[in-house]
mmCIF file of C-alpha atoms in Angstrom:
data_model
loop_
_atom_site.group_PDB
_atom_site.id
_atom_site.type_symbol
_atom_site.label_atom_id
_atom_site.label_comp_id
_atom_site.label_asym_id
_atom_site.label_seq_id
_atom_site.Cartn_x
_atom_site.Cartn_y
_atom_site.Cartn_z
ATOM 1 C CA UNK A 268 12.337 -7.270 20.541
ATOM 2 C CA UNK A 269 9.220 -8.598 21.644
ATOM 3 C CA UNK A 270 7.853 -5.044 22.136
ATOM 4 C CA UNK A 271 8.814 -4.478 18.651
ATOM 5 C CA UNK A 272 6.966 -7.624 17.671
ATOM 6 C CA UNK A 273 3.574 -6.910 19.160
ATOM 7 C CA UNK A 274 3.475 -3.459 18.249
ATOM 8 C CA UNK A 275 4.296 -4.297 14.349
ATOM 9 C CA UNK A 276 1.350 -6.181 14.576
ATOM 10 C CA UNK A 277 -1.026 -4.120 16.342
ATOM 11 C CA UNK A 278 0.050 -1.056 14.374
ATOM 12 C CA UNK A 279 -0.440 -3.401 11.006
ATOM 13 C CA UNK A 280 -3.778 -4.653 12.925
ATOM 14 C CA UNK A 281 -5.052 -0.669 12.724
ATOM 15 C CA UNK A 282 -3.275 -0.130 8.893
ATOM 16 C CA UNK A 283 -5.155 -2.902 7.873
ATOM 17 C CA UNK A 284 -8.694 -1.865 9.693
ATOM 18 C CA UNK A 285 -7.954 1.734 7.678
ATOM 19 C CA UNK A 286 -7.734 -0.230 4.654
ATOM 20 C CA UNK A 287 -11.098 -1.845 4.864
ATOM 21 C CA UNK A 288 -12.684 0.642 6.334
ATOM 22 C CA UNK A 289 -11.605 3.088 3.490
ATOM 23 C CA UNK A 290 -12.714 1.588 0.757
ATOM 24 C CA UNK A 291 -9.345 0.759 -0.795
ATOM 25 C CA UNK A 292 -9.949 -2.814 -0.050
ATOM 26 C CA UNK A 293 -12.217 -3.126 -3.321
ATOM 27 C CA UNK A 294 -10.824 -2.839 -6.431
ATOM 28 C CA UNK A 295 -14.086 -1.467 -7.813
ATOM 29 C CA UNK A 296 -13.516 1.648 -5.662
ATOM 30 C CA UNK A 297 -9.514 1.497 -7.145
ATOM 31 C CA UNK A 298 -11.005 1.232 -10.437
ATOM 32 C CA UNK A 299 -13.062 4.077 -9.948
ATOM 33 C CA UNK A 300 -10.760 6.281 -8.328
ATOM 34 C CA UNK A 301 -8.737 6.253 -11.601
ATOM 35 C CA UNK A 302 -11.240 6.209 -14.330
ATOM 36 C CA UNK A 303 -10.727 9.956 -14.224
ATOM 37 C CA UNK A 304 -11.905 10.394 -17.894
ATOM 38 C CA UNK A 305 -14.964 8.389 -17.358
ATOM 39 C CA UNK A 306 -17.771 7.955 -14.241
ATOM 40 C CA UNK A 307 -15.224 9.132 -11.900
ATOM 41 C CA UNK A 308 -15.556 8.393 -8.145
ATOM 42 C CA UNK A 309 -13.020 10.840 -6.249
ATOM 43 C CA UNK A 310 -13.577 9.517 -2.930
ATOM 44 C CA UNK A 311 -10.184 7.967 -2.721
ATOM 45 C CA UNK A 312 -8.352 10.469 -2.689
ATOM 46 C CA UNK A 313 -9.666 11.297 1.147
ATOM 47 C CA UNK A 314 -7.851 8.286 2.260
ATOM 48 C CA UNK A 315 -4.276 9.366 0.925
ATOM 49 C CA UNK A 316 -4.886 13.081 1.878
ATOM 50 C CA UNK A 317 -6.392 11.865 5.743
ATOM 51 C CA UNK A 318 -3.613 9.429 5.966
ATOM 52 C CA UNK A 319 -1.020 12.014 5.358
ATOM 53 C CA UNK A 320 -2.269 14.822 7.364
ATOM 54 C CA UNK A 321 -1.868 12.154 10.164
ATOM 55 C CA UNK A 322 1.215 11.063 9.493
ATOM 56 C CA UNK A 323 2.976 14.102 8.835
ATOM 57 C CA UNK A 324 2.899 15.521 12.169
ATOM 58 C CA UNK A 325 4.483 12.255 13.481
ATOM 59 C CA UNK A 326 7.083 11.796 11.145
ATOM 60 C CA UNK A 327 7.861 15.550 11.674
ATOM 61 C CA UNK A 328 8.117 14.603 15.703
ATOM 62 C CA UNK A 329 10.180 11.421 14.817
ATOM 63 C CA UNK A 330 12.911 13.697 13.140
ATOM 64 C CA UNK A 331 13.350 15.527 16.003
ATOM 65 C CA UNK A 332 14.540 11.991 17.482
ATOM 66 C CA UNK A 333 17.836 10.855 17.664
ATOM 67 C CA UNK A 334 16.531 7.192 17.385
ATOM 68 C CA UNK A 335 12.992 5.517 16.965
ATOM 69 C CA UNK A 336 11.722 4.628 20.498
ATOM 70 C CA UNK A 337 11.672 1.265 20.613
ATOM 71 C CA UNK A 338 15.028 0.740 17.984
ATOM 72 C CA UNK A 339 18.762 1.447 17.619
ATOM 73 C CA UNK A 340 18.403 3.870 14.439
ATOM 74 C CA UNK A 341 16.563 5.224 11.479
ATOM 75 C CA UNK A 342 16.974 4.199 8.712
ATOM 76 C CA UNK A 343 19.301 5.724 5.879
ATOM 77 C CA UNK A 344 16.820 6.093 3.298
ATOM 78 C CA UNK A 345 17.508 6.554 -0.397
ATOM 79 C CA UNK A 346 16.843 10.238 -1.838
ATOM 80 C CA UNK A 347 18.579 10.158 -5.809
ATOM 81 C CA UNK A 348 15.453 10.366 -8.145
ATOM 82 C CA UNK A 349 17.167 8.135 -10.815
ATOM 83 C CA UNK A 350 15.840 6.028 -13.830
ATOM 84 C CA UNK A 351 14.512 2.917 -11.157
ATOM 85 C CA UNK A 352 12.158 5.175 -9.695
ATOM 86 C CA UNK A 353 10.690 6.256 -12.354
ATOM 87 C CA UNK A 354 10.763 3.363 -14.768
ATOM 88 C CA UNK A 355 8.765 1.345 -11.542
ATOM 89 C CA UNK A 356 6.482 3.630 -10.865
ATOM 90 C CA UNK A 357 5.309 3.969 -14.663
ATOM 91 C CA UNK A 358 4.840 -0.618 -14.410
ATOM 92 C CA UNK A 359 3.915 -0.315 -10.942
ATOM 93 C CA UNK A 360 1.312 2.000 -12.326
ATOM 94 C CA UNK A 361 -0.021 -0.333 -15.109
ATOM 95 C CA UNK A 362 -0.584 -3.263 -12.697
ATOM 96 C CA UNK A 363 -2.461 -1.374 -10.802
ATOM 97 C CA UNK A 364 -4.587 0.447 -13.085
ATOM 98 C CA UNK A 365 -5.190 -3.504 -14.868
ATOM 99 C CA UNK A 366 -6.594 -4.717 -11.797
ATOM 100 C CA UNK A 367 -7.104 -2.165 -8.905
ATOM 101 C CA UNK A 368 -4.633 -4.274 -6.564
ATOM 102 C CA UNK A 369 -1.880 -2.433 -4.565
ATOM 103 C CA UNK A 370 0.101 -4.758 -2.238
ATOM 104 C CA UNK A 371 -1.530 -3.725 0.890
ATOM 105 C CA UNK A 372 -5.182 -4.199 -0.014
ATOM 106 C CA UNK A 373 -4.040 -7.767 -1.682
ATOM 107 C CA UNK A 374 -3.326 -9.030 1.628
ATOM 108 C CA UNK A 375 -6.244 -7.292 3.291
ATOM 109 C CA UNK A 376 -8.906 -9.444 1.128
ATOM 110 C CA UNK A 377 -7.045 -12.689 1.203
ATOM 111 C CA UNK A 378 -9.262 -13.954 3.110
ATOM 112 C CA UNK A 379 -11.989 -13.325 0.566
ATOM 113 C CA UNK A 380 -10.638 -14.804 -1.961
ATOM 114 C CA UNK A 381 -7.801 -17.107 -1.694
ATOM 115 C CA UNK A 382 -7.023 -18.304 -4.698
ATOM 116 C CA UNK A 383 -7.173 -15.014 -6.341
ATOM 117 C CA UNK A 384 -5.114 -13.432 -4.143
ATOM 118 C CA UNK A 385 -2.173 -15.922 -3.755
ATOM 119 C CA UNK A 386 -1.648 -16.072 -7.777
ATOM 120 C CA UNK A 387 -1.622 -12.285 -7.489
ATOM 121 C CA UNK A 388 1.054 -12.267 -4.668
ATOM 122 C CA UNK A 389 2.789 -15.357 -6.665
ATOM 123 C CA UNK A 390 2.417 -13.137 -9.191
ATOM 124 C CA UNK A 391 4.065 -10.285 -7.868
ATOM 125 C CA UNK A 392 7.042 -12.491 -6.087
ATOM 126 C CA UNK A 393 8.006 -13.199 -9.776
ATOM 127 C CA UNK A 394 8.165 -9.957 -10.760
ATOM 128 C CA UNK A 395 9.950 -8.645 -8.215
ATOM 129 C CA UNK A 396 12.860 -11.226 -8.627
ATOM 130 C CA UNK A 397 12.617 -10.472 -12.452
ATOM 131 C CA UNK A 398 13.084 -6.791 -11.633
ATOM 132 C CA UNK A 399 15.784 -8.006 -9.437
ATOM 133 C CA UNK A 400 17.523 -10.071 -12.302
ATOM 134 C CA UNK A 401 17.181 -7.612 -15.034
ATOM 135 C CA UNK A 402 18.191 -4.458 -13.164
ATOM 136 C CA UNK A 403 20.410 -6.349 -11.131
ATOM 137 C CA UNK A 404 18.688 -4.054 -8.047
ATOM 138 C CA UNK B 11 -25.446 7.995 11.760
ATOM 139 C CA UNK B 12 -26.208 4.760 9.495
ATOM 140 C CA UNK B 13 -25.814 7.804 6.591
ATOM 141 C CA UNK B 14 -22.539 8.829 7.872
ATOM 142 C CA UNK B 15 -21.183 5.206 7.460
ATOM 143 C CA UNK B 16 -22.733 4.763 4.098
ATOM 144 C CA UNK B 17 -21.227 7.717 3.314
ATOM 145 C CA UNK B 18 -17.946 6.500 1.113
ATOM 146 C CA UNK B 19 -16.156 10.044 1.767
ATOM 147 C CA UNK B 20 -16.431 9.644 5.434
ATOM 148 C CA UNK B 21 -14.798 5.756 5.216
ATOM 149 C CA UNK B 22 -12.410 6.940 3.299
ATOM 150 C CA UNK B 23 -11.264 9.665 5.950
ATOM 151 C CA UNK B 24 -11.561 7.669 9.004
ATOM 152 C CA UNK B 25 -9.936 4.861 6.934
ATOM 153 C CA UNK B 26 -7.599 7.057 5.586
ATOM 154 C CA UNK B 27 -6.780 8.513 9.889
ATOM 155 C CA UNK B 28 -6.206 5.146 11.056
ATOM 156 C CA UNK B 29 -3.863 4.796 8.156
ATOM 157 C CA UNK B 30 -1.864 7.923 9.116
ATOM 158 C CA UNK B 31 -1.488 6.936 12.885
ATOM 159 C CA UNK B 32 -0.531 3.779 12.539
ATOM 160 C CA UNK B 33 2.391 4.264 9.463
ATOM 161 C CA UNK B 34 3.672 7.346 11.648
ATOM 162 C CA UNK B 35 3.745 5.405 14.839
ATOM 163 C CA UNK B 36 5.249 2.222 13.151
ATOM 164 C CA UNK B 37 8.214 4.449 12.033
ATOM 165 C CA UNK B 38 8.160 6.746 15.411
ATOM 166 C CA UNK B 39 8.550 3.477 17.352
ATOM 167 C CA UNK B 40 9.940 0.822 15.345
ATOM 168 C CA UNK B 41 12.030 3.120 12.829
ATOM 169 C CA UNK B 42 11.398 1.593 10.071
ATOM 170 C CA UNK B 43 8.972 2.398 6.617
ATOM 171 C CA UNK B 44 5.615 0.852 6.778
ATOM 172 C CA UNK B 45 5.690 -0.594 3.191
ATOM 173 C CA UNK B 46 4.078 -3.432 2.009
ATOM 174 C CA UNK B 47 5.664 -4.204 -0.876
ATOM 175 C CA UNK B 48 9.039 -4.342 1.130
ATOM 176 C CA UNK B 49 7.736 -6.917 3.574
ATOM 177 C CA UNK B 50 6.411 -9.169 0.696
ATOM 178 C CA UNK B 51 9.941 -9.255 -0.863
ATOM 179 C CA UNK B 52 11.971 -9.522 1.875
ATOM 180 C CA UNK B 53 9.771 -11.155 4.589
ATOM 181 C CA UNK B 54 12.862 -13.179 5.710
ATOM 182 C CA UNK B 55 14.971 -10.121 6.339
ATOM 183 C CA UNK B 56 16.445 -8.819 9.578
ATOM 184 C CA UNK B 57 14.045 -7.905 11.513
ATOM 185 C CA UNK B 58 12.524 -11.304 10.485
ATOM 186 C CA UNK B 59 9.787 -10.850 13.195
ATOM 187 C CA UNK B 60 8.635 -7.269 12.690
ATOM 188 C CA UNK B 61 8.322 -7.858 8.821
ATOM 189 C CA UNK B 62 6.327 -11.421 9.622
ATOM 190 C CA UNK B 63 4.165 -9.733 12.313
ATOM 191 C CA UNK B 64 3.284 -7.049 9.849
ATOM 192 C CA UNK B 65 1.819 -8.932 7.634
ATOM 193 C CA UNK B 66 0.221 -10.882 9.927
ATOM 194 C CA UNK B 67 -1.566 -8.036 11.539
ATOM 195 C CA UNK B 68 -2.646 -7.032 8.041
ATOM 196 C CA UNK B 69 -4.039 -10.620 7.309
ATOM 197 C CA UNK B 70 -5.706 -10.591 10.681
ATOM 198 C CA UNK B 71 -7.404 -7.510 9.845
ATOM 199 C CA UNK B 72 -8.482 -9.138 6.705
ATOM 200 C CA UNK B 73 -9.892 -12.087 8.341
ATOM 201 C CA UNK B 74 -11.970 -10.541 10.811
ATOM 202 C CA UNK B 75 -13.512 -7.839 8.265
ATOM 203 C CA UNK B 76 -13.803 -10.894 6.346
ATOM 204 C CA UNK B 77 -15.666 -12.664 9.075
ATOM 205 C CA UNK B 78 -17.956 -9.646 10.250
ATOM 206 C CA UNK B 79 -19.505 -9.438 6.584
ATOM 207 C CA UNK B 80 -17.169 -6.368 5.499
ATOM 208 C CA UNK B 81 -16.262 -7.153 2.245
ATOM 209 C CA UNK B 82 -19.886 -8.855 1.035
ATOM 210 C CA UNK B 83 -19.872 -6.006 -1.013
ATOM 211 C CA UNK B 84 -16.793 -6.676 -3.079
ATOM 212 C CA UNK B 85 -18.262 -9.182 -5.774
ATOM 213 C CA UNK B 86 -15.753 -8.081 -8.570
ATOM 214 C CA UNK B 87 -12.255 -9.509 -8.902
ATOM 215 C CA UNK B 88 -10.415 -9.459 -12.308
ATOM 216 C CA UNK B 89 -10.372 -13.274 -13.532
ATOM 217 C CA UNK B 90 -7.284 -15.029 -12.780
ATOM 218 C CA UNK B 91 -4.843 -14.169 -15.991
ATOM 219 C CA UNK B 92 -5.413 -10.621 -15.529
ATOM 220 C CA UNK B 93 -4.735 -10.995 -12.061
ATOM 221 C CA UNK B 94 -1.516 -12.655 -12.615
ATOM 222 C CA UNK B 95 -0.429 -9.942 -15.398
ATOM 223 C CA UNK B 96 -1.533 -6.958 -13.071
ATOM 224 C CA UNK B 97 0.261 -8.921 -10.131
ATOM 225 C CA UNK B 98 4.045 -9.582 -12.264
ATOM 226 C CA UNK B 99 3.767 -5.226 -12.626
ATOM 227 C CA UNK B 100 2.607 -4.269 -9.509
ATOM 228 C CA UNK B 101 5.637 -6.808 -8.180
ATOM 229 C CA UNK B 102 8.121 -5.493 -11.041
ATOM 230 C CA UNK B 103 7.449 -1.658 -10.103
ATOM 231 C CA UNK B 104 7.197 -1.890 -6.870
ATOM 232 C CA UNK B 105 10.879 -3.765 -6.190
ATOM 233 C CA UNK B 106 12.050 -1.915 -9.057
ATOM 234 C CA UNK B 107 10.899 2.023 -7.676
ATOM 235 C CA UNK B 108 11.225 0.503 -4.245
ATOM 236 C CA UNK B 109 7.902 0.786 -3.022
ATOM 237 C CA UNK B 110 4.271 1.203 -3.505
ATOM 238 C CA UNK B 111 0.896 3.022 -2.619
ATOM 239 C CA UNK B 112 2.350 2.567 1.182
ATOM 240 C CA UNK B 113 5.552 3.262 1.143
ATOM 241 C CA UNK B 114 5.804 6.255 -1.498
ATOM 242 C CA UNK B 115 2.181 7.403 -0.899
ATOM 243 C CA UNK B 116 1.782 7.633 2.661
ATOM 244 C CA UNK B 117 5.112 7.922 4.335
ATOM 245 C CA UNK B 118 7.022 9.094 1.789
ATOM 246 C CA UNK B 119 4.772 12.130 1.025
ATOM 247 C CA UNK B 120 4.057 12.350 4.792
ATOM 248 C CA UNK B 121 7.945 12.749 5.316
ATOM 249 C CA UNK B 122 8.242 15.755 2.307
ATOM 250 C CA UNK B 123 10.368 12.781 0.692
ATOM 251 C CA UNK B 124 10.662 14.464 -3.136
ATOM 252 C CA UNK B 125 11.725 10.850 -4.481
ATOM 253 C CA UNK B 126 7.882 9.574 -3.169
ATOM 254 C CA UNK B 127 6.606 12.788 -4.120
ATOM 255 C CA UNK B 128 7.655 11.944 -7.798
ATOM 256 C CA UNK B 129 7.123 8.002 -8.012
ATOM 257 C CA UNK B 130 3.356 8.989 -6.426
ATOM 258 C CA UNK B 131 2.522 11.899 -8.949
ATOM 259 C CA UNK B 132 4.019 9.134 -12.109
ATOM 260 C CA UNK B 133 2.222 5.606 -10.789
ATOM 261 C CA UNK B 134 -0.789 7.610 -10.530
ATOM 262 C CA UNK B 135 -1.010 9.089 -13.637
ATOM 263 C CA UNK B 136 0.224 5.817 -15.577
ATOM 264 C CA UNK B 137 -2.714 4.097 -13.338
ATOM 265 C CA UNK B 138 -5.004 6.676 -14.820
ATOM 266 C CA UNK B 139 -3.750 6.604 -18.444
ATOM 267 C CA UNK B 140 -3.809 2.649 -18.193
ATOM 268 C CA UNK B 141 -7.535 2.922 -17.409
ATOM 269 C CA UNK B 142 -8.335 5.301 -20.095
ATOM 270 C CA UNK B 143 -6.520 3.096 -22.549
ATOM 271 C CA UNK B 144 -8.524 0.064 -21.529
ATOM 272 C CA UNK B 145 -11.740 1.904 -21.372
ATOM 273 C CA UNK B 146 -10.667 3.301 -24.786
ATOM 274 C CA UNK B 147 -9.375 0.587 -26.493
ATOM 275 C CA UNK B 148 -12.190 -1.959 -25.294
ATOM 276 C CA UNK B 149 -9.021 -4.079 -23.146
#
């Protein structure tokens, strides 16, 4: 468990680094990255496409695994492509686009700006439970 | 070399690599999803500690990019309403879809997962037509 422990944070220590590093860290960039219609900046997309050249190989090696190495199991993860998915991703979509925020980067620039950041993730608490409520998910 | 690291393709690559490694080793070792939305809504979830120590690695990342002058560059934040708005959809989506830019966009594509393959190709374009509408419509 305490394995576990460090390692989620080291391994978030590095996710987060990649996040600054790239570029996704300021919404400008975001902003930019989806203005495809206007002055668009395409540099983006390098961080999903590096990122999943990456990870692919490993995730391909962790199926060949009967467990994860420091855990019991792998998850069962969900597969149905159903009216949830969809409906989210079109709102999850519009938030983003409004502001250039995705969770991960949110937490990343906390530190910058606070106040910002913690009505955002306040923000985003309440919709989740609303989701929650109304979709009974 | 100071062009190569002014150079927002490169930053995104190497930002984008140390992205990769760590979401594929996070599930290789720990078995579990690196998403972020998922830890924000259910910090207090078995495994309490991995999903607390997750996000504090990512805050600890923030602080010391934060302290080494990283993000002097980022001068524009939406004001607070809009941040608020932009913050009840991202949450709404995300817990709704179950998951975000991490989640579905990294691992999920990264695992040939055709449910992430479809929430990533629909947030994206909604992001895009969002931005044309603003643009557009003067929002």
């Amino acid at each position: 468990m305490l394995k576990s422990t460090i390692l989620s944070f080291l391994l978030s220590l590095i996710f987060g680094f990649g996040l600054g590093i790239s570029g996704m860290t300021n919404p400008k960039n975001v902003l930019g990255f989806l203005d495809v219609f206007g002055n668009w900046k395409p540099a983006l997309i390098f961080v999903m496409g590096a990122g999943i050249l990456i990870a692919t190989p490993i995730f391909m090696f962790a199926k060949t695994k009967s467990k994860p190495i420091l855990q019991n199991d792998f998850p069962i993860l969900p597969e149905k492509i159903d009216f949830n998915l969809i409906f989210g991703a079109i709102i999850f979509g519009i938030g983003w686009g409004i502001a250039g925020i995705c969770p991960g980067p949110a937490i990343v620039i906390l530190p910058k700006f606070p106040i910002e950041i913690l009505v955002f993730i306040g923000a985003m608490i309440i919709g989740g439970s609303a989701a929650k409520l109304i979709h009974r998910t | 070399m100071t062009h190569l690291f002014n150079n927002p393709y490169f930053l995104a690559s190497i930002g984008g690599g140390l992205i990769g490694i760590s979401a594929g080793l996070y599930y290789l070792f720990l078995g579990r999803i690196f998403g972020i939305s998922g830890f924000i809504f259910s910090l207090f979830e078995k495994p309490v500690f991995i999903r607390i120590f997750s996000i504090l690695g990512l805050l600890s990342a923030g602080l010391i990019l934060n302290l080494i002058g990283a993000f002097n560059e980022i001068n524009q934040i939406s004001p607070l309403p809009i941040l608020a708005l932009a913050g009840f959809l991202v949450g709404y989506g995300s817990k709704l879809g179950n998951g975000c830019t991490s989640g579905h966009g990294i691992c999920g594509i990264s695992r040939f997962s055709k449910r992430s393959i479809v929430s990533v190709i629909i947030f994206i374009s909604s992001a895009i037509i969002t931005l044309l509408l603003k643009s557009r419509l003067g929002f």
